[in-house]
């Protein structure tokens, strides 16, 4: 029943508020929420709620710069409450979803937490993706990932910890080489940028570690495809590989890692690369919660129509990495899981929600990719913009310029610009924010942890600072 109001002696029943839920605070969910706040934030008849695991929006294209100490971790995040002051925000993990009953279960509060059940009239599913270990326990238990802010902070502290360990006088030459061997698995954007960032950071920090020589350091990128950065084409991929090799990165293509163990990375020919630090960026997979939904799926992602509606469930939209959105500009093939697609899908989904509230049909998602860019270290990059190809320092400057303008809020842009300026002037910061004991608890092979557990524990060790 709706609320009642008295008007000239009559009891007038007001209609109940329409409840709109957005599940996920990444690019797709956040941009959908931004548009809905502008359109619906001042209305009393609609309540829009954003549910996110973290209470901040993370600008993921710059994660590798946090790992390389080019930027402070707080520079690439901004509070969702600050971005969306007129919306309701709930921090927590979506642990249950019933599309037929129109209810969502949200768990929060950590190990001793509790759950809430939220009802909805309309829901936008923007739940992102998870790291894909392809069912292998070795990679899951013995590697780091690069999906979250916690991952980048953990990697940065692991790199410094390895340098501190290798610099000790008691370490033998052979053991030192294994300690400062770093392997990145996966040659897509995340893998190439992470490998370049690790290489830059380690060699930039060596002046502070006199017992480690440049010859001791080994940074390896292993990719199963023919060429790295396949999204940019073979020519730019070949250029990126060539530049990485010139910078000192050992690039191996056409190789699928057989396993990862406590001893190191096992290759198909049986050789083992001794290392204590492996970063897994070999792929992503939709959230496991989607498997429980009675919806049609395509490679695990929710299959939607051109309006991003889930067939058979009115008032349900899915977008971003968790959805297979048809690209009407490319023959209906699924849109690639990129940030630029997710941003625009969020805007279109929000407009379709507004249309549904008015009883009107939604519009199809239509977007033609403008281009893609990647930073490959040593102030070099590769880019393809509107069909034109760029490489070298110009592409690196273009990368920084484009992403600087894409950052939300002026204060975030200023923080990043200041961080980049300081990085150009001063040497790498080698302060270890997480101590060796805590790192052992997080990464010790004898205590297997999945990626989410690692992130949660890292976040628990850090003060929860907001801008």
Coordinates of C-alpha atoms in Angstrom, one line a residue:
X1 CA 0.0 0.0 0.0
X2 CA 1.2 3.5 -0.7
X3 CA 1.4 6.4 1.8
X4 CA -1.8 8.3 2.6
X5 CA -2.3 12.1 2.6
X6 CA -5.2 14.1 3.8
X7 CA -6.6 16.7 1.3
X8 CA -9.8 18.6 2.2
X9 CA -11.0 15.9 4.5
X10 CA -10.3 13.1 1.9
X11 CA -7.7 10.3 2.3
X12 CA -5.6 10.3 -0.9
X13 CA -3.4 7.3 -1.5
X14 CA -0.1 8.2 -3.2
X15 CA 1.5 5.6 -5.4
X16 CA 4.5 3.6 -4.0
X17 CA 8.0 4.7 -4.9
X18 CA 9.5 2.9 -7.8
X19 CA 12.7 1.2 -6.8
X20 CA 15.7 1.0 -9.2
X21 CA 18.7 -1.0 -8.2
X22 CA 22.1 -0.8 -9.9
X23 CA 24.4 -3.8 -9.0
X24 CA 28.0 -2.9 -9.6
X25 CA 30.1 0.3 -9.2
X26 CA 32.5 -0.1 -12.1
X27 CA 32.4 1.8 -15.3
X28 CA 29.0 0.5 -16.5
X29 CA 27.3 0.8 -13.1
X30 CA 28.8 4.1 -12.1
X31 CA 28.0 5.9 -15.4
X32 CA 24.4 4.5 -15.3
X33 CA 24.1 5.8 -11.7
X34 CA 25.5 9.2 -12.7
X35 CA 22.9 9.7 -15.4
X36 CA 20.0 8.4 -13.2
X37 CA 21.1 10.8 -10.5
X38 CA 20.8 13.7 -12.9
X39 CA 17.5 12.6 -14.2
X40 CA 15.8 11.1 -11.1
X41 CA 17.8 12.4 -8.1
X42 CA 15.3 15.1 -7.2
X43 CA 12.2 13.0 -7.6
X44 CA 10.2 11.7 -4.6
X45 CA 8.4 8.9 -6.6
X46 CA 11.6 7.0 -7.5
X47 CA 14.4 5.6 -5.4
X48 CA 17.7 4.7 -7.1
X49 CA 20.1 2.5 -5.1
X50 CA 23.7 1.6 -6.1
X51 CA 25.1 -1.6 -4.6
X52 CA 28.9 -2.0 -4.9
X53 CA 31.5 -4.2 -3.2
X54 CA 33.7 -1.1 -2.6
X55 CA 32.5 2.4 -1.6
X56 CA 34.7 4.0 -4.3
X57 CA 34.9 4.1 -8.1
X58 CA 38.2 2.7 -9.4
X59 CA 39.8 4.0 -12.6
X60 CA 41.2 0.6 -13.6
X61 CA 43.2 1.7 -16.7
X62 CA 45.7 3.3 -14.3
X63 CA 46.1 0.3 -11.9
X64 CA 49.5 -0.6 -13.3
X65 CA 50.7 3.0 -12.4
X66 CA 49.8 2.3 -8.8
X67 CA 51.8 -0.9 -8.9
X68 CA 54.7 0.9 -10.4
X69 CA 54.6 3.7 -7.8
X70 CA 53.9 6.3 -10.5
X71 CA 50.7 7.2 -8.7
X72 CA 49.4 7.1 -5.2
X73 CA 46.6 4.6 -4.7
X74 CA 44.1 7.2 -3.6
X75 CA 44.7 9.2 -6.8
X76 CA 42.7 6.9 -9.0
X77 CA 39.7 6.3 -6.7
X78 CA 36.8 8.6 -5.7
X79 CA 34.0 8.0 -3.2
X80 CA 30.8 6.8 -4.8
X81 CA 28.9 8.7 -2.1
X82 CA 30.7 11.9 -3.1
X83 CA 30.0 11.2 -6.8
X84 CA 26.4 10.4 -6.3
X85 CA 25.1 12.4 -3.3
X86 CA 21.4 12.2 -4.2
X87 CA 21.3 8.4 -4.6
X88 CA 21.2 5.7 -2.0
X89 CA 24.4 3.7 -1.7
X90 CA 24.8 0.2 -0.2
X91 CA 28.3 -1.3 0.3
X92 CA 28.3 -5.1 0.1
X93 CA 28.6 -8.2 -2.0
X94 CA 25.6 -9.5 -4.0
X95 CA 25.2 -13.0 -2.6
X96 CA 21.8 -13.8 -4.1
X97 CA 19.6 -12.6 -7.0
X98 CA 16.0 -13.7 -7.7
X99 CA 14.9 -12.0 -10.9
X100 CA 11.4 -13.5 -10.7
X101 CA 10.7 -12.4 -7.2
X102 CA 12.6 -9.1 -7.9
X103 CA 14.8 -9.4 -4.8
X104 CA 18.6 -9.1 -4.2
X105 CA 20.5 -10.4 -1.2
X106 CA 23.5 -8.2 -0.2
X107 CA 26.0 -9.3 2.4
X108 CA 28.3 -6.9 4.2
X109 CA 30.3 -6.6 7.4
X110 CA 33.1 -9.0 6.7
X111 CA 33.4 -12.4 8.4
X112 CA 31.0 -11.5 11.2
X113 CA 28.7 -9.6 8.8
X114 CA 25.0 -10.1 7.9
X115 CA 22.7 -9.9 4.9
X116 CA 20.0 -7.6 3.6
X117 CA 17.3 -8.3 1.1
X118 CA 16.5 -5.4 -1.3
X119 CA 13.4 -5.4 -3.5
X120 CA 13.3 -3.7 -6.9
X121 CA 11.0 -2.8 -9.7
X122 CA 13.9 -2.3 -12.1
X123 CA 17.4 -3.6 -11.9
X124 CA 20.6 -2.9 -13.9
X125 CA 23.1 -5.7 -13.7
X126 CA 26.6 -4.3 -14.1
X127 CA 28.5 -6.8 -12.0
X128 CA 31.8 -6.9 -13.9
X129 CA 34.0 -9.9 -14.1
X130 CA 36.5 -12.1 -12.2
X131 CA 39.9 -13.3 -12.9
X132 CA 39.8 -16.6 -14.9
X133 CA 42.2 -19.2 -13.7
X134 CA 40.8 -21.8 -16.2
X135 CA 40.1 -24.3 -13.4
X136 CA 43.8 -24.6 -12.4
X137 CA 44.5 -24.6 -8.7
X138 CA 48.1 -23.6 -9.2
X139 CA 47.5 -20.2 -10.7
X140 CA 44.7 -19.6 -8.3
X141 CA 46.9 -20.3 -5.2
X142 CA 50.3 -19.1 -6.2
X143 CA 49.7 -15.9 -8.3
X144 CA 48.8 -12.3 -7.8
X145 CA 46.1 -10.6 -10.0
X146 CA 45.5 -7.1 -11.4
X147 CA 41.8 -6.5 -11.1
X148 CA 41.4 -4.3 -8.0
X149 CA 43.1 -1.5 -6.1
X150 CA 44.0 -4.1 -3.5
X151 CA 45.7 -6.2 -6.2
X152 CA 47.8 -3.2 -7.3
X153 CA 48.8 -2.3 -3.8
X154 CA 49.7 -5.9 -3.0
X155 CA 51.9 -6.2 -6.1
X156 CA 53.7 -2.9 -5.3
X157 CA 54.5 -4.0 -1.8
X158 CA 55.5 -7.5 -3.1
X159 CA 58.0 -5.9 -5.5
X160 CA 59.6 -3.9 -2.8
X161 CA 59.7 -6.9 -0.5
X162 CA 61.5 -8.9 -3.1
X163 CA 64.1 -6.1 -3.5
X164 CA 64.6 -5.9 0.3
X165 CA 65.0 -9.7 0.5
X166 CA 67.4 -9.9 -2.5
X167 CA 69.6 -7.1 -1.2
X168 CA 70.5 -8.9 2.0
X169 CA 74.2 -10.0 2.3
X170 CA 73.2 -13.5 3.2
X171 CA 71.5 -14.2 -0.1
X172 CA 73.5 -16.3 -2.7
X173 CA 73.7 -15.3 -6.3
X174 CA 71.5 -18.1 -7.6
X175 CA 68.8 -17.5 -5.0
X176 CA 69.0 -13.7 -5.6
X177 CA 68.2 -14.2 -9.3
X178 CA 65.1 -16.2 -8.5
X179 CA 63.9 -13.6 -6.0
X180 CA 64.1 -10.8 -8.5
X181 CA 62.5 -12.8 -11.3
X182 CA 59.0 -11.6 -12.1
X183 CA 56.6 -13.3 -14.5
X184 CA 53.5 -11.9 -16.0
X185 CA 51.1 -14.3 -17.6
X186 CA 48.9 -12.9 -20.3
X187 CA 49.7 -10.5 -23.2
X188 CA 46.6 -8.4 -23.4
X189 CA 46.4 -4.8 -22.2
X190 CA 46.6 -5.6 -18.5
X191 CA 49.5 -8.0 -19.0
X192 CA 51.6 -5.7 -21.2
X193 CA 51.1 -2.7 -19.1
X194 CA 51.8 -4.6 -15.9
X195 CA 55.0 -6.1 -17.3
X196 CA 56.2 -2.7 -18.5
X197 CA 55.3 -1.1 -15.1
X198 CA 57.1 -3.8 -13.1
X199 CA 60.2 -3.5 -15.3
X200 CA 60.3 0.3 -14.9
X201 CA 59.7 0.2 -11.2
X202 CA 62.4 -2.5 -10.4
X203 CA 65.1 -0.9 -12.5
X204 CA 64.2 2.6 -11.3
X205 CA 64.5 1.4 -7.7
X206 CA 67.9 -0.5 -8.1
X207 CA 70.0 2.6 -7.1
X208 CA 68.7 2.1 -3.6
X209 CA 69.8 -1.6 -3.5
X210 CA 73.5 -1.9 -4.0
X211 CA 73.7 -5.7 -3.8
X212 CA 71.3 -6.1 -6.8
X213 CA 72.6 -5.6 -10.3
X214 CA 70.5 -4.9 -13.4
X215 CA 71.8 -8.3 -14.8
X216 CA 70.2 -10.1 -11.8
X217 CA 66.7 -8.8 -12.6
X218 CA 64.5 -10.8 -15.0
X219 CA 61.0 -9.7 -16.1
X220 CA 59.2 -12.1 -18.3
X221 CA 55.9 -11.8 -20.2
X222 CA 54.3 -15.1 -21.3
X223 CA 51.5 -15.0 -23.8
X224 CA 49.6 -17.8 -25.4
X225 CA 48.8 -15.9 -28.6
X226 CA 50.8 -15.2 -31.7
X227 CA 51.4 -11.6 -30.8
X228 CA 50.9 -9.4 -27.7
X229 CA 48.1 -6.9 -27.7
X230 CA 46.0 -8.8 -30.2
X231 CA 43.3 -6.1 -29.9
X232 CA 45.5 -3.6 -31.6
X233 CA 46.5 -5.8 -34.5
X234 CA 49.8 -7.6 -35.4
X235 CA 51.7 -4.5 -36.4
X236 CA 51.3 -2.6 -33.2
X237 CA 51.6 -5.8 -31.2
X238 CA 54.9 -6.5 -32.9
X239 CA 56.0 -3.0 -32.1
X240 CA 55.0 -3.4 -28.5
X241 CA 56.9 -6.7 -28.2
X242 CA 60.0 -5.2 -29.8
X243 CA 59.9 -2.2 -27.4
X244 CA 59.4 -4.4 -24.4
X245 CA 62.4 -6.5 -25.4
X246 CA 64.5 -3.3 -25.9
X247 CA 63.5 -2.3 -22.3
X248 CA 64.7 -5.6 -21.0
X249 CA 61.5 -7.6 -20.7
X250 CA 61.7 -11.2 -21.9
X251 CA 58.7 -11.8 -24.1
X252 CA 57.6 -15.3 -24.9
X253 CA 54.6 -15.7 -27.3
X254 CA 52.8 -18.8 -28.4
X255 CA 53.3 -20.4 -25.0
X256 CA 50.5 -21.4 -22.6
X257 CA 51.7 -21.8 -19.0
X258 CA 51.3 -25.4 -17.9
X259 CA 51.2 -24.7 -14.2
X260 CA 52.3 -22.4 -11.4
X261 CA 53.8 -23.9 -8.3
X262 CA 55.7 -22.9 -5.2
X263 CA 58.9 -23.3 -7.2
X264 CA 57.9 -21.1 -10.1
X265 CA 56.2 -21.2 -13.5
X266 CA 56.1 -24.5 -15.4
X267 CA 56.2 -24.2 -19.2
X268 CA 54.9 -26.7 -21.7
X269 CA 58.4 -28.1 -22.4
X270 CA 58.8 -29.0 -18.7
X271 CA 61.2 -26.2 -17.8
X272 CA 60.5 -24.3 -14.7
X273 CA 61.2 -20.5 -14.4
X274 CA 62.2 -20.1 -10.7
X275 CA 60.3 -17.2 -9.2
X276 CA 58.4 -16.0 -6.2
X277 CA 56.3 -13.5 -8.0
X278 CA 53.8 -14.3 -10.7
X279 CA 51.1 -12.0 -11.9
X280 CA 48.1 -13.7 -13.6
X281 CA 46.3 -11.5 -16.3
X282 CA 45.5 -14.3 -18.7
X283 CA 41.7 -13.6 -18.8
X284 CA 38.5 -12.8 -17.1
X285 CA 35.2 -14.7 -16.5
X286 CA 31.7 -13.5 -15.6
X287 CA 30.8 -13.6 -11.8
X288 CA 29.9 -17.1 -10.7
X289 CA 26.5 -15.8 -9.3
X290 CA 25.3 -15.5 -12.9
X291 CA 25.4 -19.3 -13.3
X292 CA 22.4 -19.5 -10.9
X293 CA 20.2 -17.2 -13.0
X294 CA 17.6 -18.8 -15.3
X295 CA 18.7 -16.6 -18.3
X296 CA 20.2 -17.4 -21.6
X297 CA 24.0 -17.0 -21.6
X298 CA 26.8 -16.7 -24.1
X299 CA 30.1 -17.9 -22.8
X300 CA 28.9 -17.3 -19.3
X301 CA 27.8 -13.8 -19.9
X302 CA 24.1 -12.8 -19.8
X303 CA 22.7 -12.6 -23.3
X304 CA 20.7 -9.4 -23.9
X305 CA 19.0 -7.7 -26.8
X306 CA 20.1 -4.5 -28.5
X307 CA 18.4 -2.5 -25.7
X308 CA 20.4 -4.4 -23.2
X309 CA 17.3 -6.0 -21.8
X310 CA 17.4 -9.6 -20.5
X311 CA 14.8 -11.5 -22.5
X312 CA 11.9 -12.9 -20.4
X313 CA 12.5 -10.6 -17.5
X314 CA 10.9 -7.1 -18.0
X315 CA 12.7 -4.3 -16.1
X316 CA 16.0 -6.1 -16.1
X317 CA 19.0 -4.8 -18.0
X318 CA 22.6 -6.3 -18.1
X319 CA 25.7 -4.5 -19.4
X320 CA 29.4 -4.3 -19.1
X321 CA 31.7 -7.3 -18.6
X322 CA 28.9 -9.5 -17.3
X323 CA 26.7 -9.2 -20.4
X324 CA 26.9 -10.2 -24.0
X325 CA 25.7 -7.0 -25.6
X326 CA 25.2 -7.1 -29.4
X327 CA 27.2 -4.6 -31.4
X328 CA 24.7 -3.4 -34.0
X329 CA 27.6 -1.5 -35.8
X330 CA 29.5 -4.8 -36.2
X331 CA 26.9 -7.3 -37.4
X332 CA 25.6 -8.1 -33.9
X333 CA 28.8 -9.6 -32.6
X334 CA 29.3 -9.2 -28.8
X335 CA 30.8 -5.8 -27.8
X336 CA 34.3 -6.1 -26.4
X337 CA 34.6 -5.8 -22.6
X338 CA 36.3 -2.4 -22.7
X339 CA 35.8 0.6 -20.4
X340 CA 34.7 2.9 -23.3
X341 CA 31.9 0.5 -24.2
X342 CA 30.9 0.1 -20.5
X343 CA 30.7 3.8 -20.0
X344 CA 28.4 4.3 -22.9
X345 CA 26.3 1.2 -22.2
X346 CA 25.7 2.7 -18.7
X347 CA 24.4 5.9 -20.2
X348 CA 22.1 4.1 -22.6
X349 CA 20.8 1.7 -19.9
X350 CA 20.0 4.7 -17.7
X351 CA 18.1 6.3 -20.4
X352 CA 16.2 3.1 -21.0
X353 CA 15.3 2.9 -17.3
X354 CA 13.9 6.4 -17.5
X355 CA 11.9 5.5 -20.6
X356 CA 10.5 2.4 -18.8
X357 CA 9.4 4.6 -15.9
X358 CA 7.4 6.6 -18.5
X359 CA 6.0 3.5 -20.1
X360 CA 8.1 4.1 -23.3
X361 CA 10.3 1.7 -25.2
X362 CA 14.1 1.9 -24.8
X363 CA 16.7 2.6 -27.5
X364 CA 19.3 0.2 -28.9
X365 CA 22.9 0.6 -27.8
X366 CA 24.9 1.8 -30.7
X367 CA 28.6 2.7 -30.5
X368 CA 31.6 2.4 -32.8
X369 CA 34.9 2.2 -31.0
X370 CA 37.1 5.3 -31.4
X371 CA 40.3 3.5 -30.7
X372 CA 42.5 1.8 -28.1
X373 CA 45.7 2.8 -26.3
X374 CA 48.3 1.0 -24.2
X375 CA 51.3 2.2 -22.2
X376 CA 54.3 -0.2 -22.5
X377 CA 56.8 1.4 -20.1
X378 CA 59.8 3.8 -20.5
X379 CA 57.5 6.6 -21.6
X380 CA 56.4 4.6 -24.7
X381 CA 53.1 3.4 -25.9
X382 CA 51.0 2.2 -28.8
X383 CA 47.6 3.4 -30.0
X384 CA 45.1 3.0 -32.7
X385 CA 42.7 6.0 -33.0
X386 CA 40.1 6.3 -35.8
X387 CA 42.0 3.8 -37.8
X388 CA 45.3 5.7 -37.4
X389 CA 48.2 3.9 -35.7
X390 CA 50.7 5.6 -33.3
X391 CA 53.6 4.4 -31.4
X392 CA 56.5 5.6 -29.2
X393 CA 56.5 8.7 -26.9
X394 CA 53.7 10.4 -28.8
X395 CA 51.4 7.4 -28.1
X396 CA 52.4 7.5 -24.5
X397 CA 51.6 11.2 -24.2
X398 CA 48.3 10.5 -26.0
X399 CA 47.5 7.7 -23.6
X400 CA 48.0 10.0 -20.6
X401 CA 46.1 12.9 -22.2
X402 CA 43.1 10.8 -23.1
X403 CA 42.8 9.0 -19.8
X404 CA 43.4 12.2 -17.8
X405 CA 40.3 13.7 -19.4
X406 CA 38.3 10.6 -18.9
X407 CA 38.8 10.7 -15.1
X408 CA 35.7 11.7 -13.2
X409 CA 35.8 15.0 -11.2
X410 CA 38.3 17.8 -11.4
X411 CA 39.9 16.9 -8.1
X412 CA 40.8 13.4 -9.4
X413 CA 42.3 14.9 -12.6
X414 CA 44.4 17.3 -10.4
X415 CA 45.6 14.5 -8.1
X416 CA 46.7 12.3 -11.1
X417 CA 48.4 15.2 -12.9
X418 CA 50.3 16.1 -9.7
X419 CA 51.3 12.5 -9.2
X420 CA 52.7 12.3 -12.8
X421 CA 54.6 15.6 -12.4
X422 CA 56.2 14.3 -9.2
X423 CA 57.1 11.0 -10.9
X424 CA 58.9 13.0 -13.6
X425 CA 61.0 14.9 -11.1
X426 CA 61.8 12.4 -8.4
X427 CA 63.0 8.8 -8.2
X428 CA 60.7 5.8 -7.4
X429 CA 59.2 5.7 -4.0
X430 CA 60.2 2.4 -2.3
X431 CA 58.3 2.8 1.0
X432 CA 56.8 -0.6 1.9
X433 CA 53.3 0.1 3.2
X434 CA 52.6 -3.6 4.1
X435 CA 55.3 -5.2 6.2
X436 CA 57.0 -8.6 5.5
X437 CA 54.9 -10.5 8.1
X438 CA 51.6 -9.3 6.6
X439 CA 52.8 -10.0 3.1
X440 CA 53.7 -13.6 4.1
X441 CA 50.2 -14.0 5.5
X442 CA 48.8 -12.8 2.2
X443 CA 51.0 -14.6 -0.3
X444 CA 52.6 -17.6 1.4
X445 CA 51.9 -20.6 -0.8
X446 CA 51.2 -22.8 2.2
X447 CA 48.2 -20.6 2.8
X448 CA 46.2 -20.6 -0.5
X449 CA 44.1 -17.5 -0.9
X450 CA 41.9 -16.6 -3.9
X451 CA 42.1 -13.1 -5.3
X452 CA 39.1 -11.7 -3.4
X453 CA 40.4 -12.9 -0.1
X454 CA 43.8 -11.3 -0.8
X455 CA 42.1 -8.0 -1.7
X456 CA 40.0 -8.1 1.4
X457 CA 43.0 -8.7 3.7
X458 CA 45.0 -6.0 2.0
X459 CA 42.2 -3.5 2.5
X460 CA 41.9 -4.5 6.1
X461 CA 45.5 -3.6 6.6
X462 CA 45.0 -0.1 5.1
X463 CA 43.3 2.9 6.5
X464 CA 40.0 3.5 4.6
X465 CA 40.8 7.0 3.4
X466 CA 38.3 9.0 1.4
X467 CA 38.9 12.2 -0.5

